[in-house]
Short mmCIF file of C-alpha atoms in Angstrom, two decimals:
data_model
loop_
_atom_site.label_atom_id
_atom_site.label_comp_id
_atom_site.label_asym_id
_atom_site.label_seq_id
_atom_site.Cartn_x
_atom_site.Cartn_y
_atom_site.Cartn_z
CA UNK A 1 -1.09 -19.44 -17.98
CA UNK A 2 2.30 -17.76 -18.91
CA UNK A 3 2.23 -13.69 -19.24
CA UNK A 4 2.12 -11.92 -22.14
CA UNK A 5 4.12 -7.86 -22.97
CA UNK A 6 1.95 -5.79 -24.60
CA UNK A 7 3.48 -3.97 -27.58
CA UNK A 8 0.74 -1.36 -28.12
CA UNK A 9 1.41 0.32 -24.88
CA UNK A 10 5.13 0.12 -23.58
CA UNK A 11 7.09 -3.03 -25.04
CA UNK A 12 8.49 -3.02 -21.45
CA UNK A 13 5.25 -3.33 -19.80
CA UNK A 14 4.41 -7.24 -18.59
CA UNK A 15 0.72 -7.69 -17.08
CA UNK A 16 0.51 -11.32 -15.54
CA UNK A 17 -3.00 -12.91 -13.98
CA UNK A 18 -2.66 -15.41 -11.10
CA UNK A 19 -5.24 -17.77 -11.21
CA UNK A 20 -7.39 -19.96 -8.33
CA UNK A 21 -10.69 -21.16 -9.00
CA UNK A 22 -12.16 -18.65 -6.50
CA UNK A 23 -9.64 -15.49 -6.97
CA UNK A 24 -7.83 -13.96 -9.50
CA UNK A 25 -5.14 -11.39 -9.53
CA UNK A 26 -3.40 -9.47 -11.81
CA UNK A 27 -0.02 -7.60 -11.42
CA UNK A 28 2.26 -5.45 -13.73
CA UNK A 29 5.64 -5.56 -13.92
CA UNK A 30 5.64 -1.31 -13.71
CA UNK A 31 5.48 -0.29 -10.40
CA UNK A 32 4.43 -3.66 -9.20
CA UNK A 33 1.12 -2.89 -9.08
CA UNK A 34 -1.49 -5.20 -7.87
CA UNK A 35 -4.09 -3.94 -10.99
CA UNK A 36 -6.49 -6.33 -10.19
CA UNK A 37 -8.29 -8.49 -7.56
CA UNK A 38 -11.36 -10.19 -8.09
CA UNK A 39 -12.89 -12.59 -5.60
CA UNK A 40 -16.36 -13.66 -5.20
CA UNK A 41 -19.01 -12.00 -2.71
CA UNK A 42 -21.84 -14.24 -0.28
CA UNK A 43 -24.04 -14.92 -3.61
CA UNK A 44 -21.21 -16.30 -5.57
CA UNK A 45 -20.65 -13.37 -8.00
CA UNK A 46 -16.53 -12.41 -8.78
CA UNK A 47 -16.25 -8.74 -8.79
CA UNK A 48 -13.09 -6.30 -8.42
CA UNK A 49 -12.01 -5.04 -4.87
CA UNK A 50 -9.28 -2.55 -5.94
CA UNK A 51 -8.94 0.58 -7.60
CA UNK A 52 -6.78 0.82 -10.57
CA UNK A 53 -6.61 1.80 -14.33
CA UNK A 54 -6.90 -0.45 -17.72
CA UNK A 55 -3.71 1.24 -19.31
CA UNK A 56 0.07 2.36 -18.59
CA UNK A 57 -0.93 6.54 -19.79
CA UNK A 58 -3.69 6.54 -17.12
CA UNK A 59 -1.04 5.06 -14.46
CA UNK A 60 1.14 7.79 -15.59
CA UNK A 61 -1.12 10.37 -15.72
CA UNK A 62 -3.43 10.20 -12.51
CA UNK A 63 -2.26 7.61 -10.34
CA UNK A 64 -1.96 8.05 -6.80
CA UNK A 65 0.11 4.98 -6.34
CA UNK A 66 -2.68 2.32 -6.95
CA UNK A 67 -1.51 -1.14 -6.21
CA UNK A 68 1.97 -0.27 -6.29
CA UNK A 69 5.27 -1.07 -4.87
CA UNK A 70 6.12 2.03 -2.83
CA UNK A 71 9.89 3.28 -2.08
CA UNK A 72 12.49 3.22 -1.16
CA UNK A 73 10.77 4.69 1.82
CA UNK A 74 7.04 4.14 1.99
CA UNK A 75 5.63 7.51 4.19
CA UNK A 76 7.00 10.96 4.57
CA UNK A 77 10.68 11.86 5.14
CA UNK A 78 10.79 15.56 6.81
CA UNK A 79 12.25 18.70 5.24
CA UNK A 80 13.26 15.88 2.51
CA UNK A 81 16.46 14.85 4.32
CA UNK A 82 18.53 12.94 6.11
CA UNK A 83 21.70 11.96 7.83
CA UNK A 84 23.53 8.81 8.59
CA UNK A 85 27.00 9.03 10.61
CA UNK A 86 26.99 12.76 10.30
CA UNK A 87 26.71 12.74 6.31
CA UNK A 88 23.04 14.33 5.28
CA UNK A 89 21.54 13.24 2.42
CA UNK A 90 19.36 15.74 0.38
CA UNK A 91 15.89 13.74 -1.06
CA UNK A 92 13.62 14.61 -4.27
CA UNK A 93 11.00 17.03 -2.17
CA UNK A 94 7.87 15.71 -3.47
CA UNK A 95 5.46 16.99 -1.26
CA UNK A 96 5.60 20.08 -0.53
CA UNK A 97 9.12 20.37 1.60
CA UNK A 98 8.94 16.44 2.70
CA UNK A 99 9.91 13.67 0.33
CA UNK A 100 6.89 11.27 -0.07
CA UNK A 101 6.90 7.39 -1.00
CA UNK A 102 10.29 7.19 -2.51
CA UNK A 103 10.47 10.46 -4.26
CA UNK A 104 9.13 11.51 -7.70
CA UNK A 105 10.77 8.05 -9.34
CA UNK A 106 10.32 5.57 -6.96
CA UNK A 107 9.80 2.09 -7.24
CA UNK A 108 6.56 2.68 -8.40
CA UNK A 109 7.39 3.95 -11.52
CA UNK A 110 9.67 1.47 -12.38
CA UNK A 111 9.78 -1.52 -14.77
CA UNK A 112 10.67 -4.12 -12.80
CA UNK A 113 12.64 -7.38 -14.52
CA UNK A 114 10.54 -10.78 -14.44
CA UNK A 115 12.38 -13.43 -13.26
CA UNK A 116 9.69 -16.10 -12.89
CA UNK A 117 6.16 -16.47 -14.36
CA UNK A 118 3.45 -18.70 -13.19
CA UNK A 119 -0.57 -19.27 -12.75
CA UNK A 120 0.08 -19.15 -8.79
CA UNK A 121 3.77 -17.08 -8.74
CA UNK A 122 5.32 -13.94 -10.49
CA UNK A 123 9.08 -13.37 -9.69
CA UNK A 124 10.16 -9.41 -9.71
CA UNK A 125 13.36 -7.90 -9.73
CA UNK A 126 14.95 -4.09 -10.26
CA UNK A 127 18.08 -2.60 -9.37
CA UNK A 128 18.23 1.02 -7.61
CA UNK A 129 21.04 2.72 -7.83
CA UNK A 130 23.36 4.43 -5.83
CA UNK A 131 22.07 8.00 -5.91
CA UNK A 132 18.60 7.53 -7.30
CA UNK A 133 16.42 10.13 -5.40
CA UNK A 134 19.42 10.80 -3.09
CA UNK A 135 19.52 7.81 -1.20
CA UNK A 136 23.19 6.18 -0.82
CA UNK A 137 23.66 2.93 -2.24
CA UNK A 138 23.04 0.82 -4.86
CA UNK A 139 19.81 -2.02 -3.59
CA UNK A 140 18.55 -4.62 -5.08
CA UNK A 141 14.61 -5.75 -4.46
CA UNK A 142 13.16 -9.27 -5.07
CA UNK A 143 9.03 -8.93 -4.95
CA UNK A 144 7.23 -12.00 -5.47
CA UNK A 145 3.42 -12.72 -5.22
CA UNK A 146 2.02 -15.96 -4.20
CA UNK A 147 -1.66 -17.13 -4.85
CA UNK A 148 -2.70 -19.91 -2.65
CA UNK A 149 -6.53 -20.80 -2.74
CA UNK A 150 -8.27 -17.22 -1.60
CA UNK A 151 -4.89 -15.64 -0.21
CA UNK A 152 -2.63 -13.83 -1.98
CA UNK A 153 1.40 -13.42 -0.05
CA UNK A 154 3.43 -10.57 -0.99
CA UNK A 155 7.10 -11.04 0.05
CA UNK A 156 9.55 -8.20 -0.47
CA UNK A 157 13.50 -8.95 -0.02
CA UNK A 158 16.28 -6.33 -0.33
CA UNK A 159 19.76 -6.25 -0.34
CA UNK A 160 22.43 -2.65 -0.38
CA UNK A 161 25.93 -2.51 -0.49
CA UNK A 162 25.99 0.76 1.81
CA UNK A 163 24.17 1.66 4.67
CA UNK A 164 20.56 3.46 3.59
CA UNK A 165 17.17 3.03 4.86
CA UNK A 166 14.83 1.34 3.42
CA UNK A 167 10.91 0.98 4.31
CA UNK A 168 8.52 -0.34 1.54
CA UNK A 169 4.93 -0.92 1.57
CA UNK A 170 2.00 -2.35 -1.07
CA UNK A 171 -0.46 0.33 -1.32
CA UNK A 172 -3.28 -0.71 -3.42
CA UNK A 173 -6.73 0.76 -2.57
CA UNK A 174 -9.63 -1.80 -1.46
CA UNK A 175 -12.82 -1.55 -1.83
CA UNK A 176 -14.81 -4.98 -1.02
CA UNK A 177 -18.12 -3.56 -2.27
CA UNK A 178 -17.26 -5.11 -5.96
CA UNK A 179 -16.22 -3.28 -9.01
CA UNK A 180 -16.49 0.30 -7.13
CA UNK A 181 -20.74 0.11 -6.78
CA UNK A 182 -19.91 1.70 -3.04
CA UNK A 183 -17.49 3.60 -1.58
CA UNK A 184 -15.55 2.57 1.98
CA UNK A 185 -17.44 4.44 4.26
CA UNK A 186 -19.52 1.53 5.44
CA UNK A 187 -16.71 -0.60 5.50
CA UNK A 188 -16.20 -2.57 9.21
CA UNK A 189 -12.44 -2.42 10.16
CA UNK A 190 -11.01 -4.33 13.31
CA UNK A 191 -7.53 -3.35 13.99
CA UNK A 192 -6.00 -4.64 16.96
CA UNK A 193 -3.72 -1.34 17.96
CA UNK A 194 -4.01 0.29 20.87
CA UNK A 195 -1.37 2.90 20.10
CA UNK A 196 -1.21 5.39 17.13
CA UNK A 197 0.99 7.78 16.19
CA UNK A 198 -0.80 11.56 15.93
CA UNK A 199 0.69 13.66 12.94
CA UNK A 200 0.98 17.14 12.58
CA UNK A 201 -0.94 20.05 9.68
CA UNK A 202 1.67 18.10 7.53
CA UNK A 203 1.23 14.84 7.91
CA UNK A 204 4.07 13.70 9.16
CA UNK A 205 3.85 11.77 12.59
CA UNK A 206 4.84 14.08 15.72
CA UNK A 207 6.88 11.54 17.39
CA UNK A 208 4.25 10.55 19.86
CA UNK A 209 2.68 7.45 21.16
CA UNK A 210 -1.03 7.95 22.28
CA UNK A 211 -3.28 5.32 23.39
CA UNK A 212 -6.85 5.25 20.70
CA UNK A 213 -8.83 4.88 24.18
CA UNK A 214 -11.82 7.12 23.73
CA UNK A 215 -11.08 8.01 20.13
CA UNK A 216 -12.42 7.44 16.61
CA UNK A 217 -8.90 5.77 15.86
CA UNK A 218 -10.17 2.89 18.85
CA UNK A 219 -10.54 -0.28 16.11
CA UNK A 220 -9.87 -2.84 18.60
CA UNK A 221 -13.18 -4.08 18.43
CA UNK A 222 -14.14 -2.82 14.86
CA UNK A 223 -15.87 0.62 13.51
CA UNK A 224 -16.95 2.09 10.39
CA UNK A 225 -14.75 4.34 8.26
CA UNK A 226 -17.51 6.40 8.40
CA UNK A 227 -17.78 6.95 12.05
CA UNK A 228 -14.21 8.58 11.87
CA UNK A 229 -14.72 10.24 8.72
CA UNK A 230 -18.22 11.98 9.44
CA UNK A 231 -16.80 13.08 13.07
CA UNK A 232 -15.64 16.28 13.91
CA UNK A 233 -13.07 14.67 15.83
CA UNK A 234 -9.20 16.67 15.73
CA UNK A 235 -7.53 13.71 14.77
CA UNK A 236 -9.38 12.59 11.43
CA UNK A 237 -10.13 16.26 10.62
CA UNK A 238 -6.63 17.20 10.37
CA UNK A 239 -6.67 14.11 7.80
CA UNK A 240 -9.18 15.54 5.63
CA UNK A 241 -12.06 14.56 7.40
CA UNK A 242 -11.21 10.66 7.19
CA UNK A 243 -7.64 8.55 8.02
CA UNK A 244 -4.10 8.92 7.17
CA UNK A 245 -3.37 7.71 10.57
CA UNK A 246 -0.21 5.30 11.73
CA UNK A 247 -1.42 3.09 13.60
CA UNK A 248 1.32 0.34 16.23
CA UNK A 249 -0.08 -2.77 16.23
CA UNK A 250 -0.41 -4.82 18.97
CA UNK A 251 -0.97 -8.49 16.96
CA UNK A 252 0.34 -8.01 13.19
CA UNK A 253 -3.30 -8.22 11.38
CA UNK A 254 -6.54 -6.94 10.53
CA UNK A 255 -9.61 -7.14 9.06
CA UNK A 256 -11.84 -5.43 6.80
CA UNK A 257 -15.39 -6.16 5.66
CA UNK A 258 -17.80 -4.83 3.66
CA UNK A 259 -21.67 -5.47 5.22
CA UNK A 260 -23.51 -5.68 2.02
CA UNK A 261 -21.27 -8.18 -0.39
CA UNK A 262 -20.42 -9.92 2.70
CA UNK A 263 -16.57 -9.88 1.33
CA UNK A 264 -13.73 -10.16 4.17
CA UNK A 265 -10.26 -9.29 3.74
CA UNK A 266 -7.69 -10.62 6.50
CA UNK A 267 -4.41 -9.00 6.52
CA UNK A 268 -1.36 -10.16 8.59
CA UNK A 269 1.86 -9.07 8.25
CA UNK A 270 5.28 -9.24 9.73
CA UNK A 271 5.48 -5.03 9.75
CA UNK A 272 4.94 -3.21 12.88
CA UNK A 273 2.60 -0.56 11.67
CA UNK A 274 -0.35 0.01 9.55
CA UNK A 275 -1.45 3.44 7.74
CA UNK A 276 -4.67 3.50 7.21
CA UNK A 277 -5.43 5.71 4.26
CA UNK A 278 -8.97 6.26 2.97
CA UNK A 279 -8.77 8.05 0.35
CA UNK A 280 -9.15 11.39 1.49
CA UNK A 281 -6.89 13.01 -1.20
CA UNK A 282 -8.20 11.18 -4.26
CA UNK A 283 -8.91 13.68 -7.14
CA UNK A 284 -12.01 13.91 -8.93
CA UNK A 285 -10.61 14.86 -12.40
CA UNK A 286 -10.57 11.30 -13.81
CA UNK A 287 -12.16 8.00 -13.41
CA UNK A 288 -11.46 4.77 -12.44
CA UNK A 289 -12.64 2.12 -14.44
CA UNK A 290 -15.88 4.62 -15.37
CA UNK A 291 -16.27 5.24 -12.34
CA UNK A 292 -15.97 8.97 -11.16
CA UNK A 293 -12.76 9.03 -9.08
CA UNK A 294 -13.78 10.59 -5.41
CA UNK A 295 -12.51 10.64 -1.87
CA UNK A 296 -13.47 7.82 0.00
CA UNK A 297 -13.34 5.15 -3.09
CA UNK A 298 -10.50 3.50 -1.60
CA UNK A 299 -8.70 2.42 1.68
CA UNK A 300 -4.83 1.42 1.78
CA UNK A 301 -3.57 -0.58 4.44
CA UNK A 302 0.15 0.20 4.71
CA UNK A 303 2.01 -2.39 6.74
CA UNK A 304 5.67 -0.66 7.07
CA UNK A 305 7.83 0.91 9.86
CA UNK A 306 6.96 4.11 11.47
CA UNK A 307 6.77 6.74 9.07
CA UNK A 308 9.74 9.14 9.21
CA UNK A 309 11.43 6.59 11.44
CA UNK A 310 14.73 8.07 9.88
CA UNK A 311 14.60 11.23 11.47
CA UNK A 312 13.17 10.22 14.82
CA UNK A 313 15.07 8.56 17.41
CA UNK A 314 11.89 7.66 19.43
CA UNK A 315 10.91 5.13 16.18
CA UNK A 316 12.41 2.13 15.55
CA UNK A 317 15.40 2.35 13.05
CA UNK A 318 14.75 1.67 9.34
CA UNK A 319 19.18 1.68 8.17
CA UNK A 320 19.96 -1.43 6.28
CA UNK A 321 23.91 -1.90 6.32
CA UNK A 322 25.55 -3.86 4.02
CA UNK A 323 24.88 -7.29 4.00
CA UNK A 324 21.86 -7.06 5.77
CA UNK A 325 19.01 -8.57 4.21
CA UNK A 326 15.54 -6.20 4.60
CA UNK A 327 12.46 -8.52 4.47
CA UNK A 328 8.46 -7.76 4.88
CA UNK A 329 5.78 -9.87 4.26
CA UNK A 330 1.90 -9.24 3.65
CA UNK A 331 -0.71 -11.91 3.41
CA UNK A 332 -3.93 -10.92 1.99
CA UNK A 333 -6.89 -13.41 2.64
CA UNK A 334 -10.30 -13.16 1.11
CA UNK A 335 -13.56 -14.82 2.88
CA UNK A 336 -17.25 -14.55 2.88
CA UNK A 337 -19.65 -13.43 6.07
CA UNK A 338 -22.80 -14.78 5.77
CA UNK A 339 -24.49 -12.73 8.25
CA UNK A 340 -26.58 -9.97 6.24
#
């Protein structure tokens, strides 16, 4: 199945489905954005398992980066700023004082080139330049998406021609319950982490390692989002009463599961941390395919580096010099449990 542009919205704007007997995706060549996953749940039906919108204006409009292709840095860069050899380099401030997830024209807002289009692979490809948001250089990011049976492969490769940092993510919004009929709350996640990083009133990480023993952030042997969410636990109430939490990870996966479809998701990735995001932040001022947008709807598994990693010498370093080649790599594997 080749991809068609659709004139009536953006003649720039490319939506192209992937297609397995038992999964089908489709992406967009703006922002990159995974707009749609639909896999089948223990009785057979194929539903959707992400959040996203039917057209560009709604992207533009409400989106808080649904599906999308987040940079140059994924996270929260302090104060908006950085420095590299004693040069400091001044970022968009986006949120608040900090610069969030590549600034206010990151790589999710961009129409990226396609360079190859078929029913199991779609080939992306943009330019940032040297300057955009404030970052130094000029980089150039390959994203391509591989769908093999029930598991989809995101691989993201970037090259700059001056030392900047660089620290991507996907960061669509799951939901496993099927075309948004529950929220996440009851969803079963097993991370195997037993280290997170603790953030401060603004989010951004404190520099600290502490150990989830004892804690609503302990996933090692798998929890509800709603027994984090619901607690009155420091930690998850500083996140609005659910997760925006960095977690290390000891083994680079994790699962998710929803109890009542009986849907899995199985992520593994070659990134040394996962954000888990659920939703607390989501507006209710629009909907999302009809259904009334909330907190809780959605849950974003961020595999990246440490978030402000640029700024803190205790994280590892996220610089790419020249000729360096920056790679990460996200499998995302749909199943079935059977046991009701």
């Amino acid at each position: 199945m080749t991809y068609e542009t659709h004139q009536t919205e953006d003649a720039r704007l490319v939506r192209h489905r992937l297609m397995q007997p038992d999964m089908e995706v489709e992406i967009w060549n703006y922002g990159g954005i995974i707009n749609d996953v639909r896999v089948k749940d223990r009785s057979g039906k194929m539903e959707s398992v992400v959040l996203g919108f039917d057209t560009l204006a709604a992207y533009k409009e409400h989106s808080p980066y649904f599906g999308a292709i987040v940079g140059r840095v994924a996270g929260r860069i302090g104060q908006a700023r950085f420095s590299i050899a004693e040069q400091t380099y001044h970022l968009a401030a986006n949120d608040g004082t900090n610069h969030l997830h590549g600034g206010t024209h990151g790589f999710d807002q961009v129409f990226f080139d396609v360079i190859e289009a078929t029913e199991q692979l779609l080939h992306l490809r943009t330019l940032s330049p040297d300057g955009c948001e404030g970052y130094p250089g000029d980089v150039t990011v390959d994203v391509i998406y591989r769908l093999n049976g029930t598991a989809l492969t995101l691989s993201i490769e970037a090259t700059t021609d001056q030392t900047t940092p660089l620290n991507v993510t996907n960061h669509t919004y799951w939901n496993l319950s099927g075309n948004l009929q529950r929220d996440i709350l009851d969803h079963q996640l097993t991370l195997p982490s037993s280290t997170y990083l603790p953030l401060g009133s603004d989010l951004l990480p404190t520099g600290e390692f502490r150990a989830v023993d004892g804690t609503v952030l302990d996933f090692r042997t798998g929890r509800s989002i709603r027994s984090g969410a619901e607690s009155e636990s420091e930690e998850t109430v500083n996140a609005g009463n659910g997760y925006d939490h960095p977690f290390v990870l000891d083994e680079g996966r994790a699962q998710l599961m929803d109890p009542v479809s009986g849907r899995t998701l199985q992520m593994t990735t070659n990134q040394p941390v996962v954000v888990l995001y659920t939703g607390t932040q989501l507006l209710t001022d629009y909907t999302v395919r009809g259904v009334p947008s909330r907190p809780s709807l959605g849950l974003c598994l961020e595999a990246q580096v440490h978030p402000n990693a640029v700024n803190e010498s205790r994280f590892p370093s996220i610089l790419i010099e020249q000729g360096a080649t920056y790679q990460w790599e996200t499998t995302y594997r749909f199943g079935i449990n059977n046991v009701n």
